[in-house]
Amino acid sequence: MASHLMNSTILMITPFHKKSRGNKLTSERLQTGLQKRGWTIDLLSLESDDWQCILSGALKEKRYSLIHGLNITYFSRVLSVFPDIAQLPLVLTTTGTDLNYDIQSSFKPEIAETLNAVKYIVVFDDYFRTIFQQFYPKSASKLVTIPQGVSLEKRKGPDRNELGLNENDFVFLLPSGLRPVKNLEFAIDALEKLHPEFPNLRLLILGAVIDQKYSEFIQKRIRSLPWTVYPGEFPHDQMYGMMSLADVVLNTSYGEGQPQAALEAMSLGKPCLLTAVPGNLNIIVNGREGYYIQSQADMVAAARILITNRQLCRQMGENARRLVEKKYSLQKELCGYEAIYQRLLPGN
């Protein structure tokens, strides 16, 4: 990266930054990676009580050359409070719930205004282009597809024993924040059917409490299931070690942007079972890196195959690792965003 780009300071705005969830991890990964390439990037979380004061002061000082927002819904709220930011080049990254639910629920003028104001709209997968073509066709020409990159620090976390797991347990990993859209009960109910057949089956749930009511429901549900382990939230820098303990990774969401945690586990050679929903679809080839599932019966059947055929499980895991290395590399992701920034900040 040429040194003159250090003169351009970029503001990245994320809706969430307190708990380990997609927007936090994406914004931190991009900020860290792009800063290593010479970009100056500040990060502002809308969870900060004084975010409006911070942004107001920065705009008065003309501190930023470009603003990069994550999540259409939340970025539209920023734009409604600070319409003058539209005078700067704006980049938007869509992150999941905003695409699968918010922009499809009904036409919202503030969403249309935001999409009109931004110069580029990043989606994680080409599938999401169809949503824009249907609901906001005038914005379709602004779309850029940049798959998420995977970045895992190779640090140890708790071992199996510390998590209440035995060495011979077959562990299904469900890395997910506890909120309704993640549909954790799908995995619990399906594996409960399989557990009598395979007593060493375990389900390890890793994620933050995001929706309090739903979290209480899930924790009450698993209290009577000793084969299900939920140790609570752990910092992201321990995920490498904890994901390494698993045999298979799950994503049972109703809808996704792109399941970052599942990709992280796949990068460690774990095959996956993914619900066949937007955001999960197009990640794998069914039967090569794992399986797509549409029902609990599908999940029971696929899980049984992986438990009983360890050689196939290992081969699918290796296929998953290669896929992530090829398609979801951090370097490719950073190059994609860097290209956008360079187009919008020529000569800076």
mmCIF file of C-alpha atoms in Angstrom:
data_model
loop_
_atom_site.group_PDB
_atom_site.id
_atom_site.type_symbol
_atom_site.label_atom_id
_atom_site.label_comp_id
_atom_site.label_asym_id
_atom_site.label_seq_id
_atom_site.Cartn_x
_atom_site.Cartn_y
_atom_site.Cartn_z
ATOM 1 C CA MET A 1 0.000 0.000 0.000
ATOM 2 C CA ALA A 2 1.383 3.376 -1.009
ATOM 3 C CA SER A 3 2.208 5.622 1.924
ATOM 4 C CA HIS A 4 0.201 8.542 0.571
ATOM 5 C CA LEU A 5 -2.990 6.649 1.416
ATOM 6 C CA MET A 6 -2.180 7.246 5.071
ATOM 7 C CA ASN A 7 -3.587 10.734 4.462
ATOM 8 C CA SER A 8 -7.073 9.240 4.026
ATOM 9 C CA THR A 9 -8.800 8.323 7.274
ATOM 10 C CA ILE A 10 -11.787 5.991 7.024
ATOM 11 C CA LEU A 11 -14.555 5.573 9.580
ATOM 12 C CA MET A 12 -16.080 2.105 9.905
ATOM 13 C CA ILE A 13 -19.441 2.042 11.677
ATOM 14 C CA THR A 14 -20.635 -1.217 13.222
ATOM 15 C CA PRO A 15 -23.985 -1.712 14.997
ATOM 16 C CA PHE A 16 -22.508 -4.041 17.615
ATOM 17 C CA HIS A 17 -19.164 -4.327 19.330
ATOM 18 C CA LYS A 18 -19.699 -5.546 22.888
ATOM 19 C CA LYS A 19 -20.378 -9.239 22.270
ATOM 20 C CA SER A 20 -18.796 -11.750 19.918
ATOM 21 C CA ARG A 21 -21.230 -11.665 17.030
ATOM 22 C CA GLY A 22 -20.876 -11.302 13.278
ATOM 23 C CA ASN A 23 -20.729 -7.521 12.948
ATOM 24 C CA LYS A 24 -18.121 -7.201 15.692
ATOM 25 C CA LEU A 25 -15.878 -9.873 14.209
ATOM 26 C CA THR A 26 -16.253 -8.566 10.653
ATOM 27 C CA SER A 27 -15.470 -4.971 11.570
ATOM 28 C CA GLU A 28 -12.475 -5.927 13.707
ATOM 29 C CA ARG A 29 -11.126 -8.281 11.053
ATOM 30 C CA LEU A 30 -11.381 -5.636 8.341
ATOM 31 C CA GLN A 31 -9.992 -2.850 10.503
ATOM 32 C CA THR A 32 -6.993 -4.903 11.594
ATOM 33 C CA GLY A 33 -6.278 -6.345 8.157
ATOM 34 C CA LEU A 34 -6.605 -3.079 6.267
ATOM 35 C CA GLN A 35 -4.548 -1.162 8.806
ATOM 36 C CA LYS A 36 -1.723 -3.647 8.223
ATOM 37 C CA ARG A 37 -1.938 -2.626 4.565
ATOM 38 C CA GLY A 38 -1.478 1.028 5.412
ATOM 39 C CA TRP A 39 -5.025 2.319 5.718
ATOM 40 C CA THR A 40 -6.020 4.486 8.670
ATOM 41 C CA ILE A 41 -9.367 3.208 9.965
ATOM 42 C CA ASP A 42 -11.323 4.266 13.035
ATOM 43 C CA LEU A 43 -14.079 2.031 14.370
ATOM 44 C CA LEU A 44 -17.315 3.430 15.828
ATOM 45 C CA SER A 45 -19.901 1.201 17.501
ATOM 46 C CA LEU A 46 -23.525 2.262 17.709
ATOM 47 C CA GLU A 47 -23.605 0.540 21.099
ATOM 48 C CA SER A 48 -21.525 3.421 22.462
ATOM 49 C CA ASP A 49 -23.776 5.782 24.415
ATOM 50 C CA ASP A 50 -22.000 8.810 22.951
ATOM 51 C CA TRP A 51 -21.691 7.658 19.349
ATOM 52 C CA GLN A 52 -23.677 10.656 18.091
ATOM 53 C CA CYS A 53 -21.384 13.103 19.904
ATOM 54 C CA ILE A 54 -18.317 11.303 18.578
ATOM 55 C CA LEU A 55 -19.566 11.331 15.000
ATOM 56 C CA SER A 56 -20.787 14.928 15.213
ATOM 57 C CA GLY A 57 -17.382 16.115 16.398
ATOM 58 C CA ALA A 58 -15.543 14.129 13.749
ATOM 59 C CA LEU A 59 -17.721 15.532 10.963
ATOM 60 C CA LYS A 60 -17.179 19.112 12.156
ATOM 61 C CA GLU A 61 -13.436 18.510 12.089
ATOM 62 C CA LYS A 62 -13.725 16.893 8.638
ATOM 63 C CA ARG A 63 -11.727 13.982 10.010
ATOM 64 C CA TYR A 64 -12.867 11.347 7.509
ATOM 65 C CA SER A 65 -12.477 10.887 3.771
ATOM 66 C CA LEU A 66 -14.840 7.894 3.544
ATOM 67 C CA ILE A 67 -17.414 6.183 5.750
ATOM 68 C CA HIS A 68 -17.978 2.438 5.667
ATOM 69 C CA GLY A 69 -21.145 1.165 7.364
ATOM 70 C CA LEU A 70 -22.137 -2.377 8.280
ATOM 71 C CA ASN A 71 -25.789 -3.480 8.110
ATOM 72 C CA ILE A 72 -28.326 -1.581 5.973
ATOM 73 C CA THR A 73 -30.869 -1.080 8.759
ATOM 74 C CA TYR A 74 -28.460 0.387 11.280
ATOM 75 C CA PHE A 75 -26.558 2.452 8.747
ATOM 76 C CA SER A 76 -29.836 3.977 7.550
ATOM 77 C CA ARG A 77 -30.417 5.186 11.132
ATOM 78 C CA VAL A 78 -27.005 6.844 11.119
ATOM 79 C CA LEU A 79 -27.818 8.526 7.829
ATOM 80 C CA SER A 80 -31.169 9.757 9.139
ATOM 81 C CA VAL A 81 -29.441 11.457 12.095
ATOM 82 C CA PHE A 82 -26.504 12.731 10.025
ATOM 83 C CA PRO A 83 -27.745 13.246 6.443
ATOM 84 C CA ASP A 84 -24.655 15.339 5.681
ATOM 85 C CA ILE A 85 -22.445 12.237 5.650
ATOM 86 C CA ALA A 86 -23.862 11.597 2.168
ATOM 87 C CA GLN A 87 -21.456 14.299 0.990
ATOM 88 C CA LEU A 88 -18.653 11.792 1.656
ATOM 89 C CA PRO A 89 -18.092 8.558 -0.287
ATOM 90 C CA LEU A 90 -20.139 5.883 1.493
ATOM 91 C CA VAL A 91 -19.633 2.123 1.397
ATOM 92 C CA LEU A 92 -22.134 -0.345 2.846
ATOM 93 C CA THR A 93 -21.578 -3.981 3.796
ATOM 94 C CA THR A 94 -24.757 -6.010 4.215
ATOM 95 C CA THR A 95 -24.412 -8.564 6.976
ATOM 96 C CA GLY A 96 -27.348 -10.971 7.108
ATOM 97 C CA THR A 97 -30.491 -10.129 9.033
ATOM 98 C CA ASP A 98 -30.806 -6.843 7.169
ATOM 99 C CA LEU A 99 -30.957 -8.722 3.848
ATOM 100 C CA ASN A 100 -32.982 -11.755 4.848
ATOM 101 C CA TYR A 101 -35.602 -9.911 6.879
ATOM 102 C CA ASP A 102 -35.421 -6.120 7.120
ATOM 103 C CA ILE A 103 -35.391 -5.072 3.481
ATOM 104 C CA GLN A 104 -37.872 -7.781 2.477
ATOM 105 C CA SER A 105 -40.494 -7.107 5.160
ATOM 106 C CA SER A 106 -41.876 -3.969 3.501
ATOM 107 C CA PHE A 107 -40.682 -1.021 1.462
ATOM 108 C CA LYS A 108 -38.922 1.426 3.738
ATOM 109 C CA PRO A 109 -38.085 4.921 2.435
ATOM 110 C CA GLU A 110 -35.080 5.227 4.755
ATOM 111 C CA ILE A 111 -33.603 2.023 3.324
ATOM 112 C CA ALA A 112 -34.114 3.271 -0.223
ATOM 113 C CA GLU A 113 -32.506 6.606 0.664
ATOM 114 C CA THR A 114 -29.499 4.845 2.180
ATOM 115 C CA LEU A 115 -29.036 2.578 -0.815
ATOM 116 C CA ASN A 116 -29.298 5.630 -3.046
ATOM 117 C CA ALA A 117 -26.655 7.489 -1.014
ATOM 118 C CA VAL A 118 -23.963 4.808 -0.917
ATOM 119 C CA LYS A 119 -21.483 4.290 -3.747
ATOM 120 C CA TYR A 120 -20.945 0.547 -3.287
ATOM 121 C CA ILE A 121 -22.942 -2.207 -1.575
ATOM 122 C CA VAL A 122 -21.006 -5.300 -0.551
ATOM 123 C CA VAL A 123 -22.771 -8.662 -0.364
ATOM 124 C CA PHE A 124 -21.096 -11.858 0.787
ATOM 125 C CA ASP A 125 -22.587 -14.085 -1.918
ATOM 126 C CA ASP A 126 -24.020 -13.597 -5.413
ATOM 127 C CA TYR A 127 -27.342 -15.049 -4.234
ATOM 128 C CA PHE A 128 -28.161 -11.777 -2.485
ATOM 129 C CA ARG A 129 -28.111 -9.942 -5.802
ATOM 130 C CA THR A 130 -31.500 -11.504 -6.529
ATOM 131 C CA ILE A 131 -32.952 -9.823 -3.437
ATOM 132 C CA PHE A 132 -31.822 -6.407 -4.634
ATOM 133 C CA GLN A 133 -33.116 -7.082 -8.136
ATOM 134 C CA GLN A 134 -36.514 -7.845 -6.630
ATOM 135 C CA PHE A 135 -36.829 -5.171 -3.949
ATOM 136 C CA TYR A 136 -34.402 -2.365 -4.860
ATOM 137 C CA PRO A 137 -33.468 -2.869 -8.532
ATOM 138 C CA LYS A 138 -32.076 0.670 -8.908
ATOM 139 C CA SER A 139 -29.299 -0.236 -6.463
ATOM 140 C CA ALA A 140 -28.279 -3.475 -8.158
ATOM 141 C CA SER A 141 -25.540 -1.794 -10.214
ATOM 142 C CA LYS A 142 -23.742 -0.838 -6.979
ATOM 143 C CA LEU A 143 -23.326 -4.408 -5.772
ATOM 144 C CA VAL A 144 -19.924 -5.976 -5.225
ATOM 145 C CA THR A 145 -19.567 -9.559 -4.012
ATOM 146 C CA ILE A 146 -16.803 -10.060 -1.443
ATOM 147 C CA PRO A 147 -16.951 -13.347 0.490
ATOM 148 C CA GLN A 148 -15.935 -13.103 4.119
ATOM 149 C CA GLY A 149 -12.365 -13.993 4.978
ATOM 150 C CA VAL A 150 -11.407 -16.255 7.840
ATOM 151 C CA SER A 151 -8.990 -15.063 10.503
ATOM 152 C CA LEU A 152 -8.400 -17.213 13.577
ATOM 153 C CA GLU A 153 -5.663 -16.626 16.118
ATOM 154 C CA LYS A 154 -3.942 -19.908 16.909
ATOM 155 C CA ARG A 155 -4.357 -19.783 20.656
ATOM 156 C CA LYS A 156 -5.367 -22.503 23.040
ATOM 157 C CA GLY A 157 -8.662 -22.502 24.879
ATOM 158 C CA PRO A 158 -10.117 -24.892 27.441
ATOM 159 C CA ASP A 159 -9.451 -28.569 26.701
ATOM 160 C CA ARG A 160 -12.096 -31.279 26.433
ATOM 161 C CA ASN A 161 -11.813 -32.194 30.073
ATOM 162 C CA GLU A 162 -12.378 -28.592 31.187
ATOM 163 C CA LEU A 163 -15.535 -28.460 29.078
ATOM 164 C CA GLY A 164 -16.858 -31.748 30.447
ATOM 165 C CA LEU A 165 -16.078 -33.691 27.270
ATOM 166 C CA ASN A 166 -14.364 -37.081 27.059
ATOM 167 C CA GLU A 167 -11.654 -37.986 24.574
ATOM 168 C CA ASN A 168 -13.857 -40.542 22.795
ATOM 169 C CA ASP A 169 -16.869 -38.207 22.482
ATOM 170 C CA PHE A 170 -18.056 -37.300 19.003
ATOM 171 C CA VAL A 171 -18.602 -33.560 19.276
ATOM 172 C CA PHE A 172 -20.986 -31.486 17.177
ATOM 173 C CA LEU A 173 -20.103 -27.809 17.482
ATOM 174 C CA LEU A 174 -22.830 -25.153 17.256
ATOM 175 C CA PRO A 175 -21.063 -21.772 17.299
ATOM 176 C CA SER A 176 -23.870 -19.257 17.508
ATOM 177 C CA GLY A 177 -25.150 -16.329 19.486
ATOM 178 C CA LEU A 178 -28.287 -17.197 21.405
ATOM 179 C CA ARG A 179 -31.098 -15.496 19.510
ATOM 180 C CA PRO A 180 -34.216 -16.809 17.714
ATOM 181 C CA VAL A 181 -32.966 -16.501 14.110
ATOM 182 C CA LYS A 182 -30.185 -18.991 14.933
ATOM 183 C CA ASN A 183 -32.770 -21.744 15.595
ATOM 184 C CA LEU A 184 -30.631 -23.664 18.083
ATOM 185 C CA GLU A 185 -33.528 -25.890 19.096
ATOM 186 C CA PHE A 186 -33.445 -27.465 15.609
ATOM 187 C CA ALA A 187 -29.995 -28.911 16.351
ATOM 188 C CA ILE A 188 -30.880 -29.889 19.921
ATOM 189 C CA ASP A 189 -34.085 -31.688 18.914
ATOM 190 C CA ALA A 190 -32.465 -33.543 16.006
ATOM 191 C CA LEU A 191 -29.438 -34.723 17.964
ATOM 192 C CA GLU A 192 -31.666 -35.746 20.876
ATOM 193 C CA LYS A 193 -33.229 -38.302 18.528
ATOM 194 C CA LEU A 194 -29.781 -39.654 17.670
ATOM 195 C CA HIS A 195 -28.229 -39.708 21.123
ATOM 196 C CA PRO A 196 -29.731 -43.054 22.314
ATOM 197 C CA GLU A 197 -28.048 -44.710 19.316
ATOM 198 C CA PHE A 198 -24.707 -42.989 19.994
ATOM 199 C CA PRO A 199 -24.260 -42.334 23.733
ATOM 200 C CA ASN A 200 -20.900 -40.619 23.156
ATOM 201 C CA LEU A 201 -22.534 -37.936 20.985
ATOM 202 C CA ARG A 202 -22.086 -34.425 22.403
ATOM 203 C CA LEU A 203 -23.344 -30.995 21.373
ATOM 204 C CA LEU A 204 -21.097 -28.052 22.244
ATOM 205 C CA ILE A 205 -22.818 -24.666 21.960
ATOM 206 C CA LEU A 206 -20.528 -21.632 21.864
ATOM 207 C CA GLY A 207 -21.912 -18.115 21.715
ATOM 208 C CA ALA A 208 -23.022 -14.999 23.498
ATOM 209 C CA VAL A 209 -26.389 -14.406 25.132
ATOM 210 C CA ILE A 210 -27.965 -11.922 22.728
ATOM 211 C CA ASP A 211 -31.706 -12.375 23.228
ATOM 212 C CA GLN A 212 -32.357 -12.832 26.958
ATOM 213 C CA LYS A 213 -35.755 -14.531 26.672
ATOM 214 C CA TYR A 214 -34.580 -16.929 23.984
ATOM 215 C CA SER A 215 -31.379 -17.676 25.902
ATOM 216 C CA GLU A 216 -33.389 -18.623 28.977
ATOM 217 C CA PHE A 217 -35.537 -20.905 26.825
ATOM 218 C CA ILE A 218 -32.482 -22.653 25.340
ATOM 219 C CA GLN A 219 -30.667 -23.013 28.646
ATOM 220 C CA LYS A 220 -33.791 -24.444 30.297
ATOM 221 C CA ARG A 221 -34.142 -26.830 27.347
ATOM 222 C CA ILE A 222 -30.600 -28.225 27.695
ATOM 223 C CA ARG A 223 -30.523 -28.412 31.495
ATOM 224 C CA SER A 224 -31.961 -31.921 31.343
ATOM 225 C CA LEU A 225 -29.660 -32.991 28.492
ATOM 226 C CA PRO A 226 -26.258 -33.897 29.981
ATOM 227 C CA TRP A 227 -24.838 -34.563 26.504
ATOM 228 C CA THR A 228 -25.325 -30.875 25.614
ATOM 229 C CA VAL A 229 -22.692 -28.413 26.838
ATOM 230 C CA TYR A 230 -23.037 -24.632 26.932
ATOM 231 C CA PRO A 231 -20.054 -23.099 28.748
ATOM 232 C CA GLY A 232 -21.109 -19.530 27.981
ATOM 233 C CA GLU A 233 -19.361 -16.866 25.961
ATOM 234 C CA PHE A 234 -15.626 -17.014 25.330
ATOM 235 C CA PRO A 235 -13.383 -14.406 23.703
ATOM 236 C CA HIS A 236 -12.817 -14.900 19.997
ATOM 237 C CA ASP A 237 -9.105 -15.500 20.491
ATOM 238 C CA GLN A 238 -9.981 -18.804 22.214
ATOM 239 C CA MET A 239 -12.156 -20.047 19.363
ATOM 240 C CA TYR A 240 -9.277 -21.724 17.527
ATOM 241 C CA GLY A 241 -8.610 -24.011 20.453
ATOM 242 C CA MET A 242 -12.264 -24.706 21.190
ATOM 243 C CA MET A 243 -13.258 -25.334 17.591
ATOM 244 C CA SER A 244 -10.345 -27.731 17.286
ATOM 245 C CA LEU A 245 -12.062 -29.984 19.854
ATOM 246 C CA ALA A 246 -15.056 -30.613 17.576
ATOM 247 C CA ASP A 247 -15.673 -33.255 14.919
ATOM 248 C CA VAL A 248 -18.451 -31.502 12.951
ATOM 249 C CA VAL A 249 -19.676 -27.909 12.835
ATOM 250 C CA LEU A 250 -23.368 -26.977 12.596
ATOM 251 C CA ASN A 251 -25.325 -23.973 11.418
ATOM 252 C CA THR A 252 -29.089 -24.325 11.832
ATOM 253 C CA SER A 253 -30.137 -20.710 11.252
ATOM 254 C CA TYR A 254 -33.351 -19.659 9.551
ATOM 255 C CA GLY A 255 -31.279 -17.223 7.479
ATOM 256 C CA GLU A 256 -27.662 -16.031 7.305
ATOM 257 C CA GLY A 257 -25.455 -13.412 5.752
ATOM 258 C CA GLN A 258 -22.610 -15.896 5.688
ATOM 259 C CA PRO A 259 -21.902 -18.071 8.744
ATOM 260 C CA GLN A 260 -18.492 -16.765 9.797
ATOM 261 C CA ALA A 261 -18.124 -19.159 12.727
ATOM 262 C CA ALA A 262 -18.943 -22.167 10.560
ATOM 263 C CA LEU A 263 -16.333 -21.059 8.026
ATOM 264 C CA GLU A 264 -13.805 -20.710 10.837
ATOM 265 C CA ALA A 265 -14.414 -24.280 11.978
ATOM 266 C CA MET A 266 -14.302 -25.508 8.383
ATOM 267 C CA SER A 267 -10.882 -23.848 8.024
ATOM 268 C CA LEU A 268 -9.728 -26.227 10.776
ATOM 269 C CA GLY A 269 -10.841 -29.260 8.787
ATOM 270 C CA LYS A 270 -14.342 -29.725 10.204
ATOM 271 C CA PRO A 271 -17.143 -30.890 7.885
ATOM 272 C CA CYS A 272 -20.404 -28.999 8.222
ATOM 273 C CA LEU A 273 -24.132 -29.523 8.431
ATOM 274 C CA LEU A 274 -25.917 -26.381 7.235
ATOM 275 C CA THR A 275 -29.591 -25.573 6.914
ATOM 276 C CA ALA A 276 -30.464 -24.991 3.268
ATOM 277 C CA VAL A 277 -31.284 -21.296 3.665
ATOM 278 C CA PRO A 278 -30.038 -18.036 2.092
ATOM 279 C CA GLY A 279 -26.539 -17.243 3.274
ATOM 280 C CA ASN A 280 -25.719 -20.913 3.823
ATOM 281 C CA LEU A 281 -26.590 -21.992 0.301
ATOM 282 C CA ASN A 282 -23.704 -21.786 -2.199
ATOM 283 C CA ILE A 283 -21.066 -22.243 0.493
ATOM 284 C CA ILE A 284 -20.508 -25.963 -0.037
ATOM 285 C CA VAL A 285 -21.249 -28.689 -2.548
ATOM 286 C CA ASN A 286 -23.696 -31.038 -0.855
ATOM 287 C CA GLY A 287 -21.908 -34.272 0.000
ATOM 288 C CA ARG A 288 -18.395 -32.903 -0.540
ATOM 289 C CA GLU A 289 -17.616 -30.544 2.389
ATOM 290 C CA GLY A 290 -20.660 -31.542 4.390
ATOM 291 C CA TYR A 291 -24.406 -31.680 3.909
ATOM 292 C CA TYR A 292 -27.313 -29.301 3.498
ATOM 293 C CA ILE A 293 -30.263 -30.163 5.692
ATOM 294 C CA GLN A 294 -33.894 -29.132 5.364
ATOM 295 C CA SER A 295 -35.477 -31.126 8.179
ATOM 296 C CA GLN A 296 -34.583 -32.800 11.441
ATOM 297 C CA ALA A 297 -34.754 -36.135 9.621
ATOM 298 C CA ASP A 298 -32.100 -34.833 7.204
ATOM 299 C CA MET A 299 -29.891 -33.823 10.090
ATOM 300 C CA VAL A 300 -30.274 -37.137 11.877
ATOM 301 C CA ALA A 301 -29.388 -39.023 8.688
ATOM 302 C CA ALA A 302 -26.380 -36.818 7.854
ATOM 303 C CA ALA A 303 -25.078 -36.854 11.429
ATOM 304 C CA ARG A 304 -25.369 -40.654 11.542
ATOM 305 C CA ILE A 305 -23.269 -40.937 8.362
ATOM 306 C CA LEU A 306 -20.496 -38.757 9.798
ATOM 307 C CA ILE A 307 -20.441 -40.560 13.151
ATOM 308 C CA THR A 308 -20.311 -44.038 11.629
ATOM 309 C CA ASN A 309 -17.960 -43.283 8.730
ATOM 310 C CA ARG A 310 -14.979 -41.536 10.293
ATOM 311 C CA GLN A 311 -12.904 -41.759 7.112
ATOM 312 C CA LEU A 312 -15.613 -39.917 5.165
ATOM 313 C CA CYS A 313 -15.897 -37.390 7.999
ATOM 314 C CA ARG A 314 -12.172 -36.671 7.834
ATOM 315 C CA GLN A 315 -12.209 -36.417 4.037
ATOM 316 C CA MET A 316 -15.121 -33.988 4.068
ATOM 317 C CA GLY A 317 -13.283 -31.985 6.712
ATOM 318 C CA GLU A 318 -10.211 -31.776 4.512
ATOM 319 C CA ASN A 319 -12.420 -30.717 1.588
ATOM 320 C CA ALA A 320 -13.890 -28.000 3.822
ATOM 321 C CA ARG A 321 -10.434 -26.772 4.810
ATOM 322 C CA ARG A 322 -9.364 -26.526 1.161
ATOM 323 C CA LEU A 323 -12.571 -24.723 0.218
ATOM 324 C CA VAL A 324 -12.054 -22.051 2.873
ATOM 325 C CA GLU A 325 -8.420 -21.641 1.904
ATOM 326 C CA LYS A 326 -9.388 -21.134 -1.743
ATOM 327 C CA LYS A 327 -12.605 -19.116 -1.535
ATOM 328 C CA TYR A 328 -12.719 -17.477 1.902
ATOM 329 C CA SER A 329 -9.164 -16.261 2.417
ATOM 330 C CA LEU A 330 -8.583 -13.102 4.421
ATOM 331 C CA GLN A 331 -6.255 -11.749 1.741
ATOM 332 C CA LYS A 332 -8.948 -11.994 -0.949
ATOM 333 C CA GLU A 333 -11.426 -10.224 1.301
ATOM 334 C CA LEU A 334 -9.005 -7.396 2.091
ATOM 335 C CA CYS A 335 -8.089 -6.983 -1.584
ATOM 336 C CA GLY A 336 -11.788 -6.635 -2.415
ATOM 337 C CA TYR A 337 -12.339 -3.796 0.058
ATOM 338 C CA GLU A 338 -9.045 -2.181 -0.802
ATOM 339 C CA ALA A 339 -10.081 -2.012 -4.457
ATOM 340 C CA ILE A 340 -13.295 -0.204 -3.481
ATOM 341 C CA TYR A 341 -11.454 2.295 -1.280
ATOM 342 C CA GLN A 342 -8.939 3.014 -4.039
ATOM 343 C CA ARG A 343 -11.728 3.705 -6.545
ATOM 344 C CA LEU A 344 -13.392 6.143 -4.158
ATOM 345 C CA LEU A 345 -10.231 7.888 -2.949
ATOM 346 C CA PRO A 346 -8.162 8.479 -6.090
ATOM 347 C CA GLY A 347 -5.064 10.599 -5.576
ATOM 348 C CA ASN A 348 -5.331 10.700 -1.783
#
